[in-house]
C-alpha cells in the first residue's frame, strides 16, 4: 500500500555524466542509469551504511542509536533504506545528532514507502539530506525493486554495518553486495540463543569483523574516513584483566546475556531471594535493572539487554 | 352439558428481565358463541396456548365448555410472554365450570406449560417464580424442575405432573438436593505446573477485582489459566447464590454448580452480537455479562470483537448493571463481574514464540497491537505475557500450587482490605461506604482517596515519581499502578504501600501508547 506524495524541496535528476553523480555508484557492474533526488544533491557522500532487521529487538535498535550517534557526531553520512526497524532508526539518529543522512527508496520518490515515514523523510530533506531513487518518480514500491536498491546502499557507502539480522534476512543482500564490491562489512554479535541474532553471528563466522566496543568502532571510522576522535587511543584495546564488577543485581546479569521472560527469571529469583518473597524480590530487581538503562522490556514481552 | 358458566381468578407470573412479575389470571366463561380469547397483551406463545389448553382438558377427561371463554392477564398494560400461562388458564377454566375443587387454588402461584395429553411441562425461571411467590406470600405450584430446585425460606414449593392431579389436589413437595459448599472443584490451578507469575497475577486480580489482560501465542495457556480464575474467588454467599441462580434459571441453564458456591465462568465467542453480550431481544433475556454476574467474563481474542460490542460492555463495568430500554419500558440486569481478556501478539499469533517463526511484517504487527482493546483496555489494570511451557514442565502437571492455597491468599487480602476500608471510612464524614475503588472513575476525589489509602513513605513516593517520569506514565496509568500496589499491600497485610509493592505493581502495568521499545 502506498500513497502518492510530493515532498517539498529541491527536485533534481542526476545522470552519470553529471559532476555530482557519485563516483562509487559508477564503479559497480550494473550502475544506475539515473538518480531521482528530492533534497540536496550534494548530500550523496560516501559514508557508512547502517542496515538491519525490520523486526528489530531493542538490543539492535539501541546498537543503531549508539553507534550511529558516534558516526554522526564525527560528521559521517549515514546511508540506509528508510525501512521499519534498524533503517529508520539510523536516519532518526542522524537527525537527532544534526548529522547527515541519505535515504535510498525501493520505489519512485513520489510513492514513498513505508507511508508512515513520510514525515521523517520530509525532515531529512528540510535539514539538508536527500531522498534518492533510481526508479522514475511515480514508480510504485514493487518487491523486486528493494533488492536492487540495496546494491546502491552497499555501493555508495565505504563500509556496511549490519546491526541485527536473523536468518534468512533481506539485510543479507546488502551485505553480499558490499562484499561483492569489495567494501568492508562489520557487524555486532548477538546471543546464540536469540534467533534475531543468527544472521549477524553467521556473518562473523563467514569472516566479517565484529564491532565489540566503542574503541574498535572509532578505529574503524578513523581508518576508513580519516576522522579523529578525542576518545580514540593509538591502538584499540580490548581491556584485558579488568574484571567488570558484579552489579549486585543477578537479574541484570542474567539479562545482559540474552532476553528472558519473567517466568524464566522467577527461577533465579527463587534461588537468590533468601527470606524475601520471590515475586517482590524479582520485581525490585527488574525495576532496578530497567532504571540502569541496560535492560528493557522487548515487544514480545521478554526482558532483554540494550546497548548503552 | 356444555352450558356451564362461571368466573375464577388465580395468580401466575411472567418473566421480565431477571424477575418474575406477578400476573392475575382471570377467566370468565359465559353464554355466547363458543370461542376462547386471551387478552392482556399476550405474546405469540401465549396465544398458541389455546390449542394446548383445549386438547389437554379434553385428554384428561374434563369438559371443554362450549361457551364464550375470555381469559384476562392483568395488569393489561404489560407485555406477557412465555408458555407458563397454559396451566393457570386451564385451571381457571376448570375451576370456573366447577370441574375441580376450588379450596387451595388461591394460596398458590401457578406456572406450567401443557402438553396435548395433559402432562405438565417445565418452564425456565422456576427460581424466579419461586421468589415472586415468596414476595406475594403464596406457595409455588409448578412442574418439577430438578436442575433448578432451590429451597426458598418460608415458601412451600409443590410439584404437579398432570392436569388430572387437580381433581384430588394432593400435590407433593418438591425435592431439594442439599448442596454443600466447595464440593465442586472443576478446574484447579494445581493442574498447571509453571506459569507461576501468571498465577500470582491472577491472585492479585482476584483479590482487588482488577481487570487482567493476557498476551500469548496460541496454545500458550491463556484460556487454561483464565478458566481457573473462579476457583480462587471466594465462594458465593447465600445472597449471591440466589441472585446468580435466578439469572441462570431464566436463561435455562443448570444452576447446581452455582448452588454449590462455584462462580460462573462465561467465555463468549468473539462473533457475539451486542444483544448476545449485554442482553436484550424480545422477550428480554440476560446477556453474557449478566450470566457472568458474580463471576468471571473471559474475552478471548479481544482483537476480534467488534468495537461497538466492546463499547457496550463499558456501562456494566462502570456501574455493575445493564440498563436496556425498549418501547414498553426499561429493565435493569445485574452485571458485576471480574474481567479477563486475552489476545495473540500478532495476526499469525507467533511473535515471540520460540518454537514457531512469526510470519507477520512489522507494519502488520504494529497495526494489530494498536487495534487491540479500545474501550475495554481502559478498564484493564494488569497486563501479562504468557509464554508456552517446555515439554518437561507440561509433563509435571499436578504439581503446581493448589487453588485452595491461592484462594486463602485472596480471602485474607480481601478481609484485610475490608478492615482497612472500614477504618478509613469511619474517618470520613460522608457515607461513601459502598463505593468500591473503581479505577474507571478517574475523578479527582478517587485519585486523592487512593493516594491517601496507599500511605506512601516520602522516599518511596519520590522513587515512584522518578519511575513514572522515566516511563512516561499517564495519570490513568499511575492510578492503575497505585491501585494494584494497594491490593498487593493488602495481601501482605500492610497498612502502607511499600517500594516492593510498587515495583511488583509496575511490572504488571498496562502498555500505553507512549511506550517505546528503547529506554532513553
PDB file of C-alpha atoms in Angstrom, chain A residues 1 54-58 61-62 65 84 89 96 116 193-194 258-263 266-267 270 276-277 279-284 286-288 290-293 295-303 306, chain B residues 194-200 345 351-354 360-363 365-367 369-370 383-387 393 466-467 470-471 488 492 499-507 509 511 516-520:
ATOM      1  CA  UNK A   1       0.000   0.000   0.000  1.00  0.00           C
ATOM      2  CA  UNK A  54      12.776  -4.664  10.249  1.00  0.00           C
ATOM      3  CA  UNK A  55      11.546  -6.596  13.265  1.00  0.00           C
ATOM      4  CA  UNK A  56      14.429  -5.369  15.341  1.00  0.00           C
ATOM      5  CA  UNK A  57      14.834  -6.072  19.021  1.00  0.00           C
ATOM      6  CA  UNK A  58      15.543  -3.206  21.404  1.00  0.00           C
ATOM      7  CA  UNK A  61      17.813  -0.585  17.818  1.00  0.00           C
ATOM      8  CA  UNK A  62      19.858   0.622  20.735  1.00  0.00           C
ATOM      9  CA  UNK A  65      21.380   4.506  18.098  1.00  0.00           C
ATOM     10  CA  UNK A  84      10.949  -0.129   9.572  1.00  0.00           C
ATOM     11  CA  UNK A  89      16.311   4.265  13.488  1.00  0.00           C
ATOM     12  CA  UNK A  96      18.886  13.777  16.344  1.00  0.00           C
ATOM     13  CA  UNK A 116       4.444   6.088   7.944  1.00  0.00           C
ATOM     14  CA  UNK A 193      20.048 -18.418  21.744  1.00  0.00           C
ATOM     15  CA  UNK A 194      18.371 -15.481  20.121  1.00  0.00           C
ATOM     16  CA  UNK A 258      20.103 -12.864  26.497  1.00  0.00           C
ATOM     17  CA  UNK A 259      16.417 -11.960  26.569  1.00  0.00           C
ATOM     18  CA  UNK A 260      14.348 -13.911  29.093  1.00  0.00           C
ATOM     19  CA  UNK A 261      10.724 -13.946  30.151  1.00  0.00           C
ATOM     20  CA  UNK A 262       9.673 -13.015  33.678  1.00  0.00           C
ATOM     21  CA  UNK A 263       8.661 -16.631  34.348  1.00  0.00           C
ATOM     22  CA  UNK A 266      11.490 -16.356  38.566  1.00  0.00           C
ATOM     23  CA  UNK A 267      13.635 -19.478  38.834  1.00  0.00           C
ATOM     24  CA  UNK A 270      13.592 -18.318  43.930  1.00  0.00           C
ATOM     25  CA  UNK A 276      12.112 -12.392  50.923  1.00  0.00           C
ATOM     26  CA  UNK A 277       9.034 -13.103  48.822  1.00  0.00           C
ATOM     27  CA  UNK A 279       7.903 -12.096  43.438  1.00  0.00           C
ATOM     28  CA  UNK A 280       8.693  -8.888  45.349  1.00  0.00           C
ATOM     29  CA  UNK A 281      12.420  -9.528  45.033  1.00  0.00           C
ATOM     30  CA  UNK A 282      12.150 -10.171  41.304  1.00  0.00           C
ATOM     31  CA  UNK A 283      10.130  -7.040  40.605  1.00  0.00           C
ATOM     32  CA  UNK A 284      12.522  -4.851  42.591  1.00  0.00           C
ATOM     33  CA  UNK A 286      13.699  -5.784  37.353  1.00  0.00           C
ATOM     34  CA  UNK A 287      12.833  -2.162  38.068  1.00  0.00           C
ATOM     35  CA  UNK A 288      16.406  -1.515  39.161  1.00  0.00           C
ATOM     36  CA  UNK A 290      15.407  -1.107  33.829  1.00  0.00           C
ATOM     37  CA  UNK A 291      16.477   2.038  35.646  1.00  0.00           C
ATOM     38  CA  UNK A 292      20.110   1.337  34.888  1.00  0.00           C
ATOM     39  CA  UNK A 293      19.284   1.720  31.204  1.00  0.00           C
ATOM     40  CA  UNK A 295      17.686  -3.630  30.243  1.00  0.00           C
ATOM     41  CA  UNK A 296      14.279  -3.000  28.823  1.00  0.00           C
ATOM     42  CA  UNK A 297      11.070  -4.864  28.016  1.00  0.00           C
ATOM     43  CA  UNK A 298      11.066  -6.144  24.462  1.00  0.00           C
ATOM     44  CA  UNK A 299       8.000  -6.026  22.242  1.00  0.00           C
ATOM     45  CA  UNK A 300       7.414  -9.744  22.670  1.00  0.00           C
ATOM     46  CA  UNK A 301       7.129  -9.412  26.435  1.00  0.00           C
ATOM     47  CA  UNK A 302      10.555 -10.640  27.428  1.00  0.00           C
ATOM     48  CA  UNK A 303      13.163  -8.515  29.175  1.00  0.00           C
ATOM     49  CA  UNK A 306      20.074  -2.882  25.444  1.00  0.00           C
TER      50      UNK A 306
ATOM     51  CA  UNK B 194       4.765 -23.457  35.820  1.00  0.00           C
ATOM     52  CA  UNK B 195       3.182 -20.105  34.907  1.00  0.00           C
ATOM     53  CA  UNK B 196       3.876 -19.024  38.479  1.00  0.00           C
ATOM     54  CA  UNK B 197       3.883 -15.336  37.709  1.00  0.00           C
ATOM     55  CA  UNK B 198       0.584 -15.671  35.875  1.00  0.00           C
ATOM     56  CA  UNK B 199      -0.904 -17.408  38.905  1.00  0.00           C
ATOM     57  CA  UNK B 200       0.407 -14.638  41.126  1.00  0.00           C
ATOM     58  CA  UNK B 345       0.686 -10.804  19.978  1.00  0.00           C
ATOM     59  CA  UNK B 351       5.510 -13.290  17.558  1.00  0.00           C
ATOM     60  CA  UNK B 352       7.864 -14.045  20.433  1.00  0.00           C
ATOM     61  CA  UNK B 353       7.277 -17.787  20.282  1.00  0.00           C
ATOM     62  CA  UNK B 354      10.472 -19.790  20.450  1.00  0.00           C
ATOM     63  CA  UNK B 360       3.981 -11.063  10.016  1.00  0.00           C
ATOM     64  CA  UNK B 361       5.548  -7.911   8.685  1.00  0.00           C
ATOM     65  CA  UNK B 362       6.365  -5.156  11.213  1.00  0.00           C
ATOM     66  CA  UNK B 363       3.601  -2.878   9.986  1.00  0.00           C
ATOM     67  CA  UNK B 365       2.201  -6.303  13.932  1.00  0.00           C
ATOM     68  CA  UNK B 366       2.026  -2.623  14.784  1.00  0.00           C
ATOM     69  CA  UNK B 367      -1.474  -2.271  13.360  1.00  0.00           C
ATOM     70  CA  UNK B 369      -1.314  -4.287  18.538  1.00  0.00           C
ATOM     71  CA  UNK B 370      -2.766  -0.814  18.227  1.00  0.00           C
ATOM     72  CA  UNK B 383      -1.004  -6.857  31.725  1.00  0.00           C
ATOM     73  CA  UNK B 384       0.663 -10.206  31.436  1.00  0.00           C
ATOM     74  CA  UNK B 385       2.736 -12.032  28.820  1.00  0.00           C
ATOM     75  CA  UNK B 386       2.167 -15.772  28.666  1.00  0.00           C
ATOM     76  CA  UNK B 387       4.843 -17.962  27.148  1.00  0.00           C
ATOM     77  CA  UNK B 393       7.023 -28.564  32.555  1.00  0.00           C
ATOM     78  CA  UNK B 466      11.075   9.056  39.103  1.00  0.00           C
ATOM     79  CA  UNK B 467       9.971   5.769  37.608  1.00  0.00           C
ATOM     80  CA  UNK B 470      11.006   7.786  33.074  1.00  0.00           C
ATOM     81  CA  UNK B 471       8.270   5.527  31.755  1.00  0.00           C
ATOM     82  CA  UNK B 488      -0.581  -6.247  46.872  1.00  0.00           C
ATOM     83  CA  UNK B 492       0.737  -8.638  52.675  1.00  0.00           C
ATOM     84  CA  UNK B 499       8.561   0.189  47.456  1.00  0.00           C
ATOM     85  CA  UNK B 500       8.493  -3.531  46.762  1.00  0.00           C
ATOM     86  CA  UNK B 501       4.707  -3.482  46.404  1.00  0.00           C
ATOM     87  CA  UNK B 502       5.035  -0.622  43.920  1.00  0.00           C
ATOM     88  CA  UNK B 503       7.706  -2.471  41.969  1.00  0.00           C
ATOM     89  CA  UNK B 504       5.557  -5.538  41.636  1.00  0.00           C
ATOM     90  CA  UNK B 505       2.608  -3.438  40.501  1.00  0.00           C
ATOM     91  CA  UNK B 506       4.788  -1.666  37.930  1.00  0.00           C
ATOM     92  CA  UNK B 507       5.882  -4.965  36.381  1.00  0.00           C
ATOM     93  CA  UNK B 509       1.464  -2.263  34.196  1.00  0.00           C
ATOM     94  CA  UNK B 511       1.285  -0.848  27.925  1.00  0.00           C
ATOM     95  CA  UNK B 516       8.722   2.774  23.017  1.00  0.00           C
ATOM     96  CA  UNK B 517      10.968  -0.215  22.791  1.00  0.00           C
ATOM     97  CA  UNK B 518      14.049   1.608  23.982  1.00  0.00           C
ATOM     98  CA  UNK B 519      14.811   3.065  27.353  1.00  0.00           C
ATOM     99  CA  UNK B 520      16.226   6.505  26.632  1.00  0.00           C
TER     100      UNK B 520
END
